PDB file of C-alpha atoms in Angstrom:
ATOM      1  CA  MET L   1     -84.237 -36.550  12.527  1.00 50.00           C
ATOM      2  CA  SER L   2     -81.996 -40.207  11.972  1.00 53.00           C
ATOM      3  CA  GLU L   3     -78.572 -40.322  12.575  1.00 53.00           C
ATOM      4  CA  ASN L   4     -77.360 -39.937   8.728  1.00 56.00           C
ATOM      5  CA  GLN L   5     -79.654 -36.609   8.780  1.00 57.00           C
ATOM      6  CA  GLN L   6     -77.591 -35.052  11.727  1.00 60.00           C
ATOM      7  CA  GLY L   7     -74.977 -32.555  11.240  1.00 58.00           C
ATOM      8  CA  LEU L   8     -71.333 -32.518  12.198  1.00 62.00           C
ATOM      9  CA  GLN L   9     -70.734 -32.413  15.897  1.00 72.00           C
ATOM     10  CA  GLY L  10     -69.641 -29.062  17.386  1.00 73.00           C
ATOM     11  CA  PRO L  11     -71.110 -25.588  18.075  1.00 74.00           C
ATOM     12  CA  PRO L  12     -73.849 -24.005  15.544  1.00 73.00           C
ATOM     13  CA  PRO L  13     -72.414 -22.034  13.038  1.00 69.00           C
ATOM     14  CA  GLU L  14     -73.374 -18.575  14.833  1.00 71.00           C
ATOM     15  CA  GLU L  15     -71.057 -19.580  17.592  1.00 74.00           C
ATOM     16  CA  ARG L  16     -67.960 -20.553  16.073  1.00 70.00           C
ATOM     17  CA  PRO L  17     -65.012 -18.294  15.845  1.00 69.00           C
ATOM     18  CA  HIS L  18     -64.369 -16.212  12.613  1.00 61.00           C
ATOM     19  CA  PRO L  19     -61.113 -15.315  11.407  1.00 59.00           C
ATOM     20  CA  ASP L  20     -60.241 -11.355  11.047  1.00 58.00           C
ATOM     21  CA  GLY L  21     -58.554 -11.808   7.779  1.00 57.00           C
ATOM     22  CA  ARG L  22     -59.623 -11.101   4.418  1.00 63.00           C
ATOM     23  CA  ARG L  23     -59.595 -12.659   1.116  1.00 62.00           C
ATOM     24  CA  ASN L  24     -57.674 -11.679  -1.889  1.00 57.00           C
ATOM     25  CA  SER L  25     -58.810 -11.757  -5.610  1.00 55.00           C
ATOM     26  CA  GLN L  26     -58.616 -15.634  -6.060  1.00 56.00           C
ATOM     27  CA  GLY L  27     -60.596 -16.035  -2.575  1.00 60.00           C
ATOM     28  CA  ILE L  28     -57.650 -17.219  -0.392  1.00 61.00           C
ATOM     29  CA  ARG L  29     -57.683 -15.823   3.074  1.00 57.00           C
ATOM     30  CA  ILE L  30     -55.118 -13.445   3.872  1.00 60.00           C
ATOM     31  CA  ASP L  31     -53.456 -12.960   7.162  1.00 59.00           C
ATOM     32  CA  PRO L  32     -53.452  -8.938   8.127  1.00 58.00           C
ATOM     33  CA  GLU L  33     -50.166  -9.497   9.993  1.00 53.00           C
ATOM     34  CA  VAL L  34     -48.357 -11.049   7.054  1.00 50.00           C
ATOM     35  CA  GLU L  35     -50.165  -8.576   4.578  1.00 55.00           C
ATOM     36  CA  ALA L  36     -49.106  -5.584   6.312  1.00 55.00           C
ATOM     37  CA  GLU L  37     -47.481  -2.848   4.347  1.00 61.00           C
ATOM     38  CA  PRO L  38     -43.499  -2.915   4.850  1.00 68.00           C
ATOM     39  CA  ASP L  39     -41.522   0.211   5.917  1.00 82.00           C
ATOM     40  CA  SER L  40     -40.430   1.933   3.180  1.00 86.00           C
ATOM     41  CA  ARG L  41     -36.763   3.557   2.443  1.00 89.00           C
ATOM     42  CA  THR L  42     -34.938   5.810  -0.066  1.00 90.00           C
ATOM     43  CA  ALA L  43     -32.552   4.259  -2.135  1.00 93.00           C
ATOM     44  CA  MET L  44     -30.150   5.862  -4.765  1.00 94.00           C
ATOM     45  CA  ILE L  45     -29.986   3.776  -7.927  1.00 95.00           C
ATOM     46  CA  SER L  46     -27.092   4.243 -10.653  1.00 95.00           C
ATOM     47  CA  ALA L  47     -27.366   2.639 -13.983  1.00 95.00           C
ATOM     48  CA  LEU L  48     -25.202   2.844 -17.044  1.00 95.00           C
ATOM     49  CA  VAL L  49     -27.350   2.945 -20.394  1.00 94.00           C
ATOM     50  CA  GLU L  50     -26.653   3.682 -24.135  1.00 93.00           C
ATOM     51  CA  HIS L  51     -26.987   7.099 -24.688  1.00 88.00           C
ATOM     52  CA  GLU L  52     -29.538   7.088 -27.306  1.00 86.00           C
ATOM     53  CA  PRO L  53     -32.655   9.079 -28.234  1.00 86.00           C
ATOM     54  CA  GLY L  54     -35.643   7.667 -26.092  1.00 85.00           C
ATOM     55  CA  VAL L  55     -34.000   6.229 -23.176  1.00 87.00           C
ATOM     56  CA  LEU L  56     -34.905   8.224 -20.504  1.00 85.00           C
ATOM     57  CA  ALA L  57     -38.679   8.326 -21.875  1.00 87.00           C
ATOM     58  CA  ARG L  58     -38.516   4.717 -21.694  1.00 88.00           C
ATOM     59  CA  VAL L  59     -37.042   4.373 -17.815  1.00 89.00           C
ATOM     60  CA  ALA L  60     -39.753   6.968 -17.013  1.00 86.00           C
ATOM     61  CA  GLY L  61     -42.324   4.843 -18.622  1.00 88.00           C
ATOM     62  CA  LEU L  62     -41.292   1.703 -16.858  1.00 89.00           C
ATOM     63  CA  PHE L  63     -41.329   3.745 -13.442  1.00 88.00           C
ATOM     64  CA  SER L  64     -44.549   4.911 -14.278  1.00 86.00           C
ATOM     65  CA  ARG L  65     -46.393   1.174 -15.191  1.00 88.00           C
ATOM     66  CA  ARG L  66     -45.041  -0.196 -12.197  1.00 85.00           C
ATOM     67  CA  GLN L  67     -46.050   2.686 -10.019  1.00 85.00           C
ATOM     68  CA  PHE L  68     -42.666   2.880  -8.470  1.00 86.00           C
ATOM     69  CA  ASN L  69     -42.231   6.554  -6.402  1.00 82.00           C
ATOM     70  CA  ILE L  70     -39.227   8.454  -8.326  1.00 87.00           C
ATOM     71  CA  GLU L  71     -38.008  11.189  -5.871  1.00 89.00           C
ATOM     72  CA  SER L  72     -35.682  12.238  -8.409  1.00 90.00           C
ATOM     73  CA  LEU L  73     -33.693  11.252 -11.712  1.00 90.00           C
ATOM     74  CA  THR L  74     -30.345  13.014 -13.219  1.00 91.00           C
ATOM     75  CA  VAL L  75     -28.773  11.681 -16.435  1.00 90.00           C
ATOM     76  CA  GLY L  76     -25.506  12.708 -17.815  1.00 90.00           C
ATOM     77  CA  PRO L  77     -22.212  11.582 -19.713  1.00 90.00           C
ATOM     78  CA  THR L  78     -19.741   8.951 -18.442  1.00 92.00           C
ATOM     79  CA  THR L  79     -16.026   8.464 -19.269  1.00 91.00           C
ATOM     80  CA  VAL L  80     -17.090   6.004 -22.101  1.00 92.00           C
ATOM     81  CA  GLU L  81     -18.314   7.402 -25.477  1.00 91.00           C
ATOM     82  CA  GLY L  82     -22.105   6.628 -26.099  1.00 92.00           C
ATOM     83  CA  ASN L  83     -22.770   5.667 -22.304  1.00 93.00           C
ATOM     84  CA  ALA L  84     -24.842   7.886 -19.855  1.00 94.00           C
ATOM     85  CA  ARG L  85     -25.421   7.462 -16.335  1.00 95.00           C
ATOM     86  CA  LEU L  86     -29.164   7.398 -14.944  1.00 94.00           C
ATOM     87  CA  THR L  87     -29.173   8.304 -11.149  1.00 94.00           C
ATOM     88  CA  LEU L  88     -32.408   7.813  -9.624  1.00 93.00           C
ATOM     89  CA  ILE L  89     -33.615   8.442  -5.829  1.00 92.00           C
ATOM     90  CA  VAL L  90     -36.687   5.907  -5.260  1.00 91.00           C
ATOM     91  CA  GLU L  91     -38.472   5.743  -1.916  1.00 90.00           C
ATOM     92  CA  GLU L  92     -40.410   2.281  -2.136  1.00 90.00           C
ATOM     93  CA  PRO L  93     -40.607  -0.333   0.558  1.00 90.00           C
ATOM     94  CA  GLU L  94     -37.712  -3.183  -0.086  1.00 91.00           C
ATOM     95  CA  PRO L  95     -39.421  -5.858  -2.348  1.00 90.00           C
ATOM     96  CA  GLY L  96     -40.121  -2.356  -4.365  1.00 90.00           C
ATOM     97  CA  ILE L  97     -36.638  -1.457  -4.255  1.00 92.00           C
ATOM     98  CA  ASP L  98     -35.301  -4.923  -5.531  1.00 92.00           C
ATOM     99  CA  GLN L  99     -38.269  -4.928  -8.185  1.00 91.00           C
ATOM    100  CA  ALA L 100     -37.030  -1.363  -9.468  1.00 91.00           C
ATOM    101  CA  LYS L 101     -33.412  -2.804  -9.877  1.00 93.00           C
ATOM    102  CA  LYS L 102     -34.502  -5.927 -11.919  1.00 93.00           C
ATOM    103  CA  GLN L 103     -37.087  -4.448 -14.157  1.00 92.00           C
ATOM    104  CA  LEU L 104     -34.572  -1.523 -14.894  1.00 93.00           C
ATOM    105  CA  ALA L 105     -32.220  -4.117 -15.850  1.00 94.00           C
ATOM    106  CA  LYS L 106     -34.264  -5.710 -18.211  1.00 93.00           C
ATOM    107  CA  LEU L 107     -34.463  -2.543 -20.371  1.00 91.00           C
ATOM    108  CA  LYS L 108     -32.851  -3.042 -23.855  1.00 87.00           C
ATOM    109  CA  PRO L 109     -30.529   0.312 -23.527  1.00 90.00           C
ATOM    110  CA  VAL L 110     -29.764  -0.251 -19.872  1.00 94.00           C
ATOM    111  CA  ILE L 111     -26.172  -1.763 -19.420  1.00 95.00           C
ATOM    112  CA  SER L 112     -25.668  -2.519 -15.776  1.00 95.00           C
ATOM    113  CA  VAL L 113     -27.840  -1.649 -12.662  1.00 96.00           C
ATOM    114  CA  GLY L 114     -26.642  -1.290  -8.848  1.00 95.00           C
ATOM    115  CA  GLU L 115     -27.641   0.417  -5.636  1.00 95.00           C
ATOM    116  CA  LEU L 116     -25.374   3.054  -4.364  1.00 93.00           C
ATOM    117  CA  GLU L 117     -25.108   1.788  -0.383  1.00 89.00           C
ATOM    118  CA  GLY L 118     -22.925   3.334   2.595  1.00 85.00           C
ATOM    119  CA  ARG L 119     -21.962   6.844   2.117  1.00 89.00           C
ATOM    120  CA  PRO L 120     -21.575   7.498  -1.708  1.00 93.00           C
ATOM    121  CA  VAL L 121     -20.115  11.143  -2.746  1.00 94.00           C
ATOM    122  CA  ARG L 122     -23.322  12.745  -3.851  1.00 93.00           C
ATOM    123  CA  SER L 123     -24.195  16.463  -4.379  1.00 94.00           C
ATOM    124  CA  GLU L 124     -27.185  18.454  -5.798  1.00 95.00           C
ATOM    125  CA  LEU L 125     -27.366  21.603  -7.788  1.00 96.00           C
ATOM    126  CA  VAL L 126     -29.911  24.315  -6.704  1.00 97.00           C
ATOM    127  CA  LEU L 127     -30.739  27.872  -8.277  1.00 98.00           C
ATOM    128  CA  LEU L 128     -32.995  29.914  -5.988  1.00 97.00           C
ATOM    129  CA  LYS L 129     -34.434  33.546  -6.518  1.00 98.00           C
ATOM    130  CA  VAL L 130     -35.137  35.455  -3.710  1.00 98.00           C
ATOM    131  CA  ASN L 131     -36.089  38.906  -2.975  1.00 97.00           C
ATOM    132  CA  GLY L 132     -33.671  41.590  -3.239  1.00 95.00           C
ATOM    133  CA  ASP L 133     -34.896  43.967  -0.583  1.00 95.00           C
ATOM    134  CA  ASP L 134     -31.550  43.092   1.813  1.00 95.00           C
ATOM    135  CA  PRO L 135     -28.770  42.336  -0.746  1.00 96.00           C
ATOM    136  CA  ASP L 136     -26.316  42.377   2.383  1.00 97.00           C
ATOM    137  CA  LYS L 137     -28.081  39.697   4.648  1.00 97.00           C
ATOM    138  CA  VAL L 138     -28.834  37.661   1.454  1.00 97.00           C
ATOM    139  CA  GLN L 139     -24.979  37.836   0.643  1.00 97.00           C
ATOM    140  CA  ALA L 140     -23.942  36.591   4.178  1.00 97.00           C
ATOM    141  CA  VAL L 141     -26.273  33.847   3.959  1.00 97.00           C
ATOM    142  CA  THR L 142     -24.783  32.777   0.777  1.00 97.00           C
ATOM    143  CA  GLU L 143     -21.243  32.852   1.939  1.00 97.00           C
ATOM    144  CA  MET L 144     -21.923  30.785   5.031  1.00 97.00           C
ATOM    145  CA  TYR L 145     -23.447  28.130   2.764  1.00 97.00           C
ATOM    146  CA  ASP L 146     -20.487  28.121   0.135  1.00 96.00           C
ATOM    147  CA  GLY L 147     -22.996  29.785  -2.517  1.00 97.00           C
ATOM    148  CA  GLU L 148     -22.557  31.677  -5.262  1.00 97.00           C
ATOM    149  CA  THR L 149     -24.733  34.941  -6.786  1.00 97.00           C
ATOM    150  CA  LEU L 150     -25.218  34.457 -10.349  1.00 98.00           C
ATOM    151  CA  ASP L 151     -27.246  37.720 -10.791  1.00 97.00           C
ATOM    152  CA  ALA L 152     -28.230  40.585  -8.877  1.00 96.00           C
ATOM    153  CA  GLY L 153     -30.766  43.289  -9.414  1.00 94.00           C
ATOM    154  CA  PRO L 154     -32.938  45.847  -7.704  1.00 92.00           C
ATOM    155  CA  GLU L 155     -35.767  43.611  -7.129  1.00 96.00           C
ATOM    156  CA  THR L 156     -34.233  40.034  -7.076  1.00 97.00           C
ATOM    157  CA  ILE L 157     -30.923  37.894  -6.227  1.00 98.00           C
ATOM    158  CA  THR L 158     -30.286  34.769  -7.806  1.00 98.00           C
ATOM    159  CA  VAL L 159     -28.188  32.094  -6.258  1.00 98.00           C
ATOM    160  CA  GLN L 160     -26.496  28.915  -6.924  1.00 98.00           C
ATOM    161  CA  LEU L 161     -26.044  26.179  -4.314  1.00 97.00           C
ATOM    162  CA  THR L 162     -24.414  22.672  -4.310  1.00 96.00           C
ATOM    163  CA  GLY L 163     -24.079  20.240  -1.692  1.00 95.00           C
ATOM    164  CA  GLU L 164     -25.888  17.175   0.242  1.00 92.00           C
ATOM    165  CA  TYR L 165     -29.503  17.275   0.788  1.00 89.00           C
ATOM    166  CA  ASP L 166     -29.557  18.063   4.776  1.00 91.00           C
ATOM    167  CA  GLU L 167     -27.171  21.131   3.606  1.00 94.00           C
ATOM    168  CA  ILE L 168     -29.368  22.527   0.809  1.00 95.00           C
ATOM    169  CA  GLU L 169     -32.522  22.140   3.136  1.00 95.00           C
ATOM    170  CA  ASP L 170     -30.944  24.227   6.040  1.00 96.00           C
ATOM    171  CA  ALA L 171     -29.876  26.853   3.608  1.00 97.00           C
ATOM    172  CA  LEU L 172     -33.088  27.182   2.107  1.00 97.00           C
ATOM    173  CA  ASP L 173     -34.721  27.478   5.540  1.00 97.00           C
ATOM    174  CA  ALA L 174     -32.262  30.548   6.110  1.00 97.00           C
ATOM    175  CA  TYR L 175     -33.197  32.019   2.620  1.00 98.00           C
ATOM    176  CA  ARG L 176     -37.284  31.643   3.556  1.00 97.00           C
ATOM    177  CA  GLN L 177     -36.560  34.676   5.717  1.00 96.00           C
ATOM    178  CA  PHE L 178     -36.258  36.999   2.576  1.00 97.00           C
ATOM    179  CA  GLY L 179     -38.809  35.146   0.668  1.00 97.00           C
ATOM    180  CA  ILE L 180     -37.952  32.825  -2.095  1.00 97.00           C
ATOM    181  CA  ILE L 181     -39.583  33.746  -5.367  1.00 97.00           C
ATOM    182  CA  GLU L 182     -38.300  30.519  -7.904  1.00 98.00           C
ATOM    183  CA  ILE L 183     -36.636  27.487  -7.246  1.00 97.00           C
ATOM    184  CA  ALA L 184     -35.126  24.661  -9.437  1.00 96.00           C
ATOM    185  CA  ARG L 185     -33.205  21.618  -8.161  1.00 94.00           C
ATOM    186  CA  THR L 186     -31.302  19.072 -10.363  1.00 92.00           C
ATOM    187  CA  GLY L 187     -31.879  16.169  -7.833  1.00 90.00           C
ATOM    188  CA  PRO L 188     -28.595  14.456  -6.496  1.00 92.00           C
ATOM    189  CA  THR L 189     -26.289  12.557  -8.603  1.00 93.00           C
ATOM    190  CA  ALA L 190     -23.439  10.440  -6.837  1.00 94.00           C
ATOM    191  CA  LEU L 191     -20.363   8.513  -6.955  1.00 94.00           C
ATOM    192  CA  ALA L 192     -19.278   5.555  -4.887  1.00 94.00           C
ATOM    193  CA  ARG L 193     -15.856   6.430  -2.461  1.00 93.00           C
ATOM    194  CA  GLY L 194     -12.537   5.192  -3.439  1.00 92.00           C
ATOM    195  CA  SER L 195     -12.157   2.567  -6.072  1.00 90.00           C
ATOM    196  CA  THR L 196     -15.349   0.695  -5.739  1.00 91.00           C
ATOM    197  CA  PRO L 197     -17.537   0.994  -9.268  1.00 93.00           C
ATOM    198  CA  THR L 198     -20.135   3.226  -8.966  1.00 94.00           C
ATOM    199  CA  THR L 199     -22.151   0.681 -11.015  1.00 93.00           C
ATOM    200  CA  PRO L 200     -21.110  -3.106 -10.683  1.00 92.00           C
ATOM    201  CA  GLY L 201     -18.893  -3.885 -13.965  1.00 89.00           C
ATOM    202  CA  GLU L 202     -17.894  -0.358 -14.414  1.00 90.00           C
ATOM    203  CA  LYS L 203     -15.065   0.753 -16.010  1.00 87.00           C
ATOM    204  CA  PRO L 204     -13.507   3.905 -17.365  1.00 85.00           C
ATOM    205  CA  ALA L 205     -12.496   4.467 -20.883  1.00 81.00           C
ATOM    206  CA  ALA L 206      -8.821   3.464 -21.851  1.00 76.00           C
ATOM    207  CA  GLU L 207      -7.734   7.268 -22.000  1.00 66.00           C
ATOM    208  CA  ALA L 208      -9.548   8.613 -18.873  1.00 62.00           C
ATOM    209  CA  THR L 209      -6.596   7.891 -16.810  1.00 58.00           C
ATOM    210  CA  ALA L 210      -4.250  10.494 -18.884  1.00 54.00           C
ATOM    211  CA  VAL L 211      -7.053  12.885 -20.680  1.00 47.00           C
ATOM    212  CA  GLY L 212      -5.553  14.525 -23.273  1.00 47.00           C
ATOM    213  CA  VAL L 213      -2.011  12.910 -23.306  1.00 42.00           C
ATOM    214  CA  GLU L 214      -1.143   9.998 -25.642  1.00 44.00           C
ATOM    215  CA  ALA L 215       0.297   6.523 -24.387  1.00 41.00           C
ATOM    216  CA  ASP L 216       3.902   8.022 -25.673  1.00 44.00           C
ATOM    217  CA  GLY L 217       3.437  11.134 -24.081  1.00 44.00           C
ATOM    218  CA  GLY L 218       2.690  12.868 -26.739  1.00 45.00           C
ATOM    219  CA  ASP L 219      -0.196  15.505 -26.950  1.00 47.00           C
ATOM    220  CA  ALA L 220      -3.378  13.696 -27.891  1.00 45.00           C
ATOM    221  CA  GLY L 221      -5.134  17.396 -28.541  1.00 46.00           C
ATOM    222  CA  GLY L 222      -2.916  18.830 -31.345  1.00 47.00           C
ATOM    223  CA  ASP L 223      -3.675  15.985 -33.848  1.00 48.00           C
ATOM    224  CA  SER L 224      -7.390  16.584 -33.416  1.00 43.00           C
ATOM    225  CA  ALA L 225      -7.362  20.415 -33.711  1.00 43.00           C
ATOM    226  CA  GLU L 226      -5.383  19.922 -37.060  1.00 43.00           C
ATOM    227  CA  SER L 227      -7.736  17.498 -38.256  1.00 42.00           C
ATOM    228  CA  GLN L 228     -10.730  19.432 -37.274  1.00 42.00           C
ATOM    229  CA  ALA L 229      -9.387  22.688 -38.559  1.00 41.00           C
ATOM    230  CA  GLU L 230      -8.743  20.986 -42.083  1.00 42.00           C
ATOM    231  CA  THR L 231     -12.659  19.273 -42.314  1.00 39.00           C
ATOM    232  CA  THR L 232     -13.451  23.315 -41.268  1.00 41.00           C
ATOM    233  CA  ASN L 233     -11.378  24.463 -43.845  1.00 40.00           C
TER     234      ASN L 233
END
């Protein structure tokens, strides 16, 4: 074999080291350690939205398309007429949480989006129906967890609980001894502590500081009631 026909110097191909990485769809080799899935965490996201038909479907559709993992979703009015607050619990790696907030902020009905960090004031409502064989014991557990009996019959007892996630879970463990027949949970909702806005840039309605009282001290509800009466008549 002539000098021009000789291959490159070094060991033959079968003796050369081969990287352990894989290639992506573009053929680029990926380092397994770099591409390792980051740890997930649970984030509570608060969003102010325009309270219009279909807004909840748009939000749910966005998260479904992006394959974000929603743990719970609650919605309700705010102090500003025409606005509503969405509270979402999302479990994703850090890049996924950041992406969820950015994508949510791009939706047309969304006014503002932020994450509730630290220790927000949060609570959840739970209704559960248990067997009524031991009503006295059920009542004792209900009182222990500051619950309320909504319905009691010869066969079932329905109880309402409110509180933090851990408190709710402890209460449910206590009720399992009686046999839980049905359960319904709203999912957590929350507000930021103190004067910190729950959602960035959020401001209360002008009349929110004195509900039912006009600036001059008059009764704001009187004229409203009279006008409603006139409209009815």
